[in-house]
Short mmCIF file of C-alpha atoms in Angstrom, two decimals:
data_model
loop_
_atom_site.label_atom_id
_atom_site.label_comp_id
_atom_site.label_asym_id
_atom_site.label_seq_id
_atom_site.Cartn_x
_atom_site.Cartn_y
_atom_site.Cartn_z
CA GLY Z 1 187.83 -205.97 -75.58
CA ASP Z 2 189.24 -209.30 -74.52
CA SER Z 3 186.75 -212.10 -74.05
CA VAL Z 4 186.40 -215.85 -73.55
CA THR Z 5 183.73 -218.11 -75.03
CA GLN Z 6 183.25 -221.65 -73.79
CA MET Z 7 180.73 -224.34 -74.54
CA GLU Z 8 177.51 -224.18 -72.63
CA GLY Z 9 176.62 -226.91 -70.23
CA PRO Z 10 175.58 -228.85 -68.54
CA VAL Z 11 177.70 -231.70 -69.83
CA THR Z 12 176.81 -235.16 -68.53
CA LEU Z 13 179.11 -238.11 -69.14
CA SER Z 14 179.54 -241.64 -67.88
CA GLU Z 15 182.57 -242.52 -65.80
CA GLU Z 16 185.68 -243.27 -67.89
CA ALA Z 17 184.34 -241.33 -70.89
CA PHE Z 18 186.50 -238.88 -72.84
CA LEU Z 19 185.94 -235.23 -72.03
CA THR Z 20 186.32 -232.15 -74.20
CA ILE Z 21 185.19 -228.68 -73.15
CA ASN Z 22 185.73 -226.15 -75.90
CA CYS Z 23 187.10 -222.70 -75.23
CA THR Z 24 188.01 -219.90 -77.64
CA TYR Z 25 189.23 -216.45 -76.89
CA THR Z 26 189.55 -212.97 -78.32
CA ALA Z 27 192.50 -210.91 -77.19
CA THR Z 28 195.22 -208.61 -78.38
CA GLY Z 29 198.75 -209.91 -78.30
CA TYR Z 30 199.57 -213.12 -76.52
CA PRO Z 31 197.43 -213.60 -73.41
CA SER Z 32 197.99 -216.20 -70.73
CA LEU Z 33 195.24 -218.85 -70.67
CA PHE Z 34 193.78 -220.75 -67.74
CA TRP Z 35 191.29 -223.37 -66.71
CA TYR Z 36 189.76 -223.00 -63.26
CA VAL Z 37 187.56 -225.56 -61.50
CA GLN Z 38 184.91 -224.90 -58.88
CA TYR Z 39 183.81 -227.89 -56.81
CA PRO Z 40 180.48 -227.64 -54.96
CA GLY Z 41 180.73 -225.30 -51.99
CA GLU Z 42 184.35 -224.36 -52.68
CA GLY Z 43 186.21 -221.46 -54.23
CA LEU Z 44 187.70 -221.50 -57.72
CA GLN Z 45 190.96 -223.38 -58.02
CA LEU Z 46 193.51 -223.08 -60.78
CA LEU Z 47 193.50 -226.35 -62.72
CA LEU Z 48 196.12 -225.59 -65.37
CA LYS Z 49 197.57 -222.75 -67.38
CA ALA Z 50 199.62 -221.94 -70.47
CA THR Z 51 201.45 -218.70 -71.05
CA LYS Z 52 202.57 -218.91 -74.68
CA ALA Z 53 201.54 -220.42 -77.99
CA ASP Z 54 201.84 -224.22 -78.29
CA ASP Z 55 202.32 -224.61 -74.54
CA LYS Z 56 200.37 -227.49 -73.01
CA GLY Z 57 199.05 -227.14 -69.49
CA SER Z 58 198.31 -230.32 -67.60
CA ASN Z 59 197.15 -231.36 -64.14
CA LYS Z 60 195.18 -234.23 -62.59
CA GLY Z 61 194.86 -235.91 -66.00
CA PHE Z 62 193.45 -232.80 -67.65
CA GLU Z 63 195.23 -231.15 -70.57
CA ALA Z 64 194.81 -228.04 -72.70
CA THR Z 65 197.01 -226.72 -75.51
CA TYR Z 66 197.37 -223.03 -76.33
CA ARG Z 67 196.51 -222.77 -80.05
CA LYS Z 68 197.26 -219.31 -81.36
CA GLU Z 69 196.15 -220.11 -84.92
CA THR Z 70 192.66 -221.11 -83.80
CA THR Z 71 192.59 -218.91 -80.66
CA SER Z 72 191.55 -221.94 -78.65
CA PHE Z 73 192.37 -223.63 -75.34
CA HIS Z 74 190.15 -226.72 -75.23
CA LEU Z 75 190.14 -228.78 -72.04
CA GLU Z 76 190.47 -232.57 -72.40
CA LYS Z 77 190.64 -235.60 -70.17
CA GLY Z 78 190.92 -239.17 -71.37
CA SER Z 79 188.90 -240.88 -68.65
CA VAL Z 80 186.72 -238.85 -66.32
CA GLN Z 81 185.79 -239.83 -62.78
CA VAL Z 82 182.79 -239.01 -60.63
CA SER Z 83 185.06 -236.76 -58.57
CA ASP Z 84 185.59 -234.55 -61.64
CA SER Z 85 182.00 -233.30 -61.38
CA ALA Z 86 182.32 -229.52 -61.00
CA VAL Z 87 182.02 -226.26 -62.91
CA TYR Z 88 184.94 -225.47 -65.21
CA PHE Z 89 185.89 -221.94 -66.23
CA CYS Z 90 188.16 -220.98 -69.11
CA ALA Z 91 189.93 -217.67 -68.52
CA LEU Z 92 192.59 -215.35 -69.84
CA SER Z 93 194.87 -212.62 -68.66
CA GLY Z 94 196.97 -210.12 -70.53
CA PRO Z 95 200.56 -210.69 -71.66
CA GLY Z 96 203.13 -210.69 -68.90
CA TYR Z 97 200.77 -212.30 -66.42
CA SER Z 98 201.43 -211.93 -62.72
CA SER Z 99 199.28 -212.81 -59.75
CA ALA Z 100 198.16 -209.17 -59.62
CA SER Z 101 196.80 -209.23 -63.20
CA LYS Z 102 193.13 -209.05 -64.11
CA ILE Z 103 191.54 -212.31 -65.19
CA ILE Z 104 188.65 -212.49 -67.66
CA PHE Z 105 186.44 -215.55 -67.27
CA GLY Z 106 184.20 -217.52 -69.59
CA SER Z 107 180.67 -218.38 -68.52
CA GLY Z 108 181.55 -221.74 -67.02
CA THR Z 109 180.58 -225.28 -67.98
CA ARG Z 110 178.94 -227.57 -65.45
CA LEU Z 111 180.18 -231.15 -65.74
CA SER Z 112 178.36 -234.09 -64.18
CA ILE Z 113 179.79 -237.60 -64.26
CA ARG Z 114 177.51 -240.61 -63.81
CA PRO Z 115 178.92 -243.66 -61.98
CA GLY Q 1 198.19 -223.39 -47.68
CA ALA Q 2 196.97 -220.34 -49.66
CA VAL Q 3 193.46 -220.24 -48.22
CA VAL Q 4 191.10 -217.34 -48.75
CA SER Q 5 188.00 -217.05 -46.61
CA GLN Q 6 184.90 -214.91 -46.97
CA HIS Q 7 182.46 -213.89 -44.30
CA PRO Q 8 179.57 -214.23 -44.22
CA SER Q 9 178.93 -217.08 -46.62
CA ARG Q 10 175.31 -216.08 -46.94
CA VAL Q 11 173.43 -212.92 -45.96
CA ILE Q 12 169.86 -211.74 -46.33
CA CYS Q 13 169.08 -208.08 -45.78
CA LYS Q 14 166.28 -205.59 -46.27
CA SER Q 15 166.28 -203.11 -49.12
CA GLY Q 16 167.99 -199.86 -48.14
CA THR Q 17 170.39 -201.36 -45.63
CA SER Q 18 174.16 -201.79 -46.02
CA VAL Q 19 176.02 -205.08 -45.97
CA LYS Q 20 179.72 -205.68 -45.40
CA ILE Q 21 181.52 -208.70 -46.81
CA GLU Q 22 185.01 -209.63 -45.60
CA CYS Q 23 187.72 -211.33 -47.60
CA ARG Q 24 190.74 -212.67 -45.73
CA SER Q 25 193.90 -214.39 -46.82
CA LEU Q 26 194.47 -216.80 -43.95
CA ASP Q 27 198.03 -217.97 -44.41
CA PHE Q 28 199.64 -215.50 -46.77
CA GLN Q 29 199.90 -211.80 -47.45
CA ALA Q 30 198.25 -210.24 -50.47
CA THR Q 31 199.05 -206.82 -51.87
CA THR Q 32 196.21 -207.12 -54.35
CA MET Q 33 192.70 -208.45 -53.92
CA PHE Q 34 189.94 -208.63 -56.50
CA TRP Q 35 186.17 -208.54 -56.12
CA TYR Q 36 183.92 -210.34 -58.58
CA ARG Q 37 180.21 -210.68 -59.01
CA GLN Q 38 178.61 -213.81 -60.43
CA PHE Q 39 175.06 -214.05 -61.69
CA PRO Q 40 173.32 -217.43 -62.00
CA LYS Q 41 174.74 -219.49 -64.85
CA GLN Q 42 176.98 -216.62 -65.87
CA SER Q 43 180.62 -215.79 -65.64
CA LEU Q 44 182.49 -213.96 -62.93
CA MET Q 45 182.51 -210.25 -63.68
CA LEU Q 46 185.38 -208.27 -62.20
CA MET Q 47 184.07 -205.37 -60.13
CA ALA Q 48 187.22 -203.83 -58.73
CA THR Q 49 190.86 -204.31 -57.88
CA SER Q 50 192.03 -203.29 -54.45
CA ASN Q 51 195.58 -202.68 -53.38
CA GLU Q 52 196.58 -202.52 -49.74
CA GLY Q 53 196.72 -198.95 -48.50
CA SER Q 54 195.35 -197.30 -51.63
CA LYS Q 55 192.03 -196.64 -53.31
CA ALA Q 56 190.39 -199.42 -55.25
CA THR Q 57 190.25 -199.35 -59.04
CA TYR Q 58 186.72 -199.97 -60.29
CA GLU Q 59 185.73 -201.51 -63.60
CA GLN Q 60 183.63 -199.53 -66.01
CA GLY Q 61 179.98 -199.48 -65.01
CA VAL Q 62 180.58 -200.32 -61.34
CA GLU Q 63 179.38 -197.62 -58.96
CA LYS Q 64 182.18 -196.85 -56.54
CA ASP Q 65 179.84 -195.07 -54.12
CA LYS Q 66 177.59 -198.09 -53.96
CA PHE Q 67 180.26 -200.76 -53.66
CA LEU Q 68 182.77 -199.46 -51.14
CA ILE Q 69 186.03 -201.37 -50.98
CA ASN Q 70 188.59 -201.08 -48.20
CA HIS Q 71 191.90 -202.94 -48.19
CA ALA Q 72 193.29 -201.92 -44.83
CA SER Q 73 195.85 -204.68 -44.36
CA LEU Q 74 197.74 -207.31 -46.33
CA THR Q 75 195.27 -209.96 -45.21
CA LEU Q 76 191.88 -208.23 -45.28
CA SER Q 77 189.71 -206.51 -47.84
CA THR Q 78 186.08 -205.58 -47.32
CA LEU Q 79 183.27 -204.90 -49.76
CA THR Q 80 180.34 -202.87 -48.46
CA VAL Q 81 177.16 -202.79 -50.51
CA THR Q 82 175.49 -199.56 -49.50
CA SER Q 83 171.74 -198.94 -49.66
CA ALA Q 84 171.23 -202.40 -51.08
CA HIS Q 85 168.43 -203.08 -53.54
CA PRO Q 86 167.03 -206.38 -54.84
CA GLU Q 87 169.04 -206.02 -58.06
CA ASP Q 88 172.22 -206.18 -55.95
CA SER Q 89 171.34 -209.76 -55.03
CA SER Q 90 174.15 -211.89 -56.36
CA PHE Q 91 177.11 -214.11 -55.53
CA TYR Q 92 180.20 -212.07 -54.61
CA ILE Q 93 183.62 -213.66 -54.85
CA CYS Q 94 187.02 -212.31 -53.87
CA SER Q 95 190.48 -213.41 -54.84
CA ALA Q 96 193.88 -212.57 -53.41
CA SER Q 97 197.22 -212.49 -55.15
CA LEU Q 98 200.15 -214.02 -53.35
CA ILE Q 99 203.24 -211.94 -52.74
CA ALA Q 100 206.14 -213.70 -54.37
CA GLY Q 101 208.98 -214.99 -52.24
CA GLY Q 102 207.07 -216.97 -49.67
CA PRO Q 103 206.81 -220.71 -49.32
CA LEU Q 104 203.74 -220.86 -51.54
CA LYS Q 105 203.50 -220.38 -55.28
CA GLY Q 106 204.04 -216.72 -56.09
CA ASN Q 107 202.20 -216.23 -59.36
CA GLU Q 108 198.63 -217.23 -58.72
CA GLN Q 109 195.39 -215.79 -57.46
CA PHE Q 110 193.51 -217.69 -54.78
CA PHE Q 111 189.76 -217.47 -54.59
CA GLY Q 112 187.38 -217.34 -51.68
CA PRO Q 113 184.28 -219.57 -51.54
CA GLY Q 114 181.93 -216.65 -52.22
CA THR Q 115 179.14 -214.81 -50.40
CA ARG Q 116 175.51 -215.15 -51.44
CA LEU Q 117 173.71 -211.82 -50.93
CA THR Q 118 169.92 -211.69 -51.05
CA VAL Q 119 168.22 -208.31 -50.76
CA LEU Q 120 164.52 -208.43 -49.94
#
């Protein structure tokens, strides 16, 4: 079945460092890919998404590119801030995504940023 | 906008009792709501999909008689853990899908903050 694998945390970085969180997936066809973020005490929020190969999702300085050839959707940010400390989840949904589609999540990566 | 609430946020109960968890979409209507379970340091596992006015669809391995789901209105879904046991202790999260056509984004699920269940 479909699945998502992301790098284990926790990841600890200094402020203004470059961030990469790796994510690879297994799926039939062309899934839609997502990154969700969960801040302490809050629900998951959609950070960015890409629905077809070579699409780049971006938001709040974060970026991820849908790579069909490597089945990857790595999350990157050029300069992290303390406020980026959270748990990040890579996820996928089947082709033809709608808000009523099932989402399959990775295990989450906890990110801590030191001032 | 697009806020989903869960109640209670935390509950402790005795083994053998039943616990009800509510999931509400506060400022939008949702035809579909999802229930997830999250174990420590693990991913969210989809338990069931509930559609307003119809029976929930459960994922393989989830006991429908143990985890009763009711989606009685476009803004409320409930999960009842019946005859709870310590192994049911977990973090339960719901999400709601926005009906397209409103003022908010129409192709996204919105997640509640979760409910921590501890069964003694």
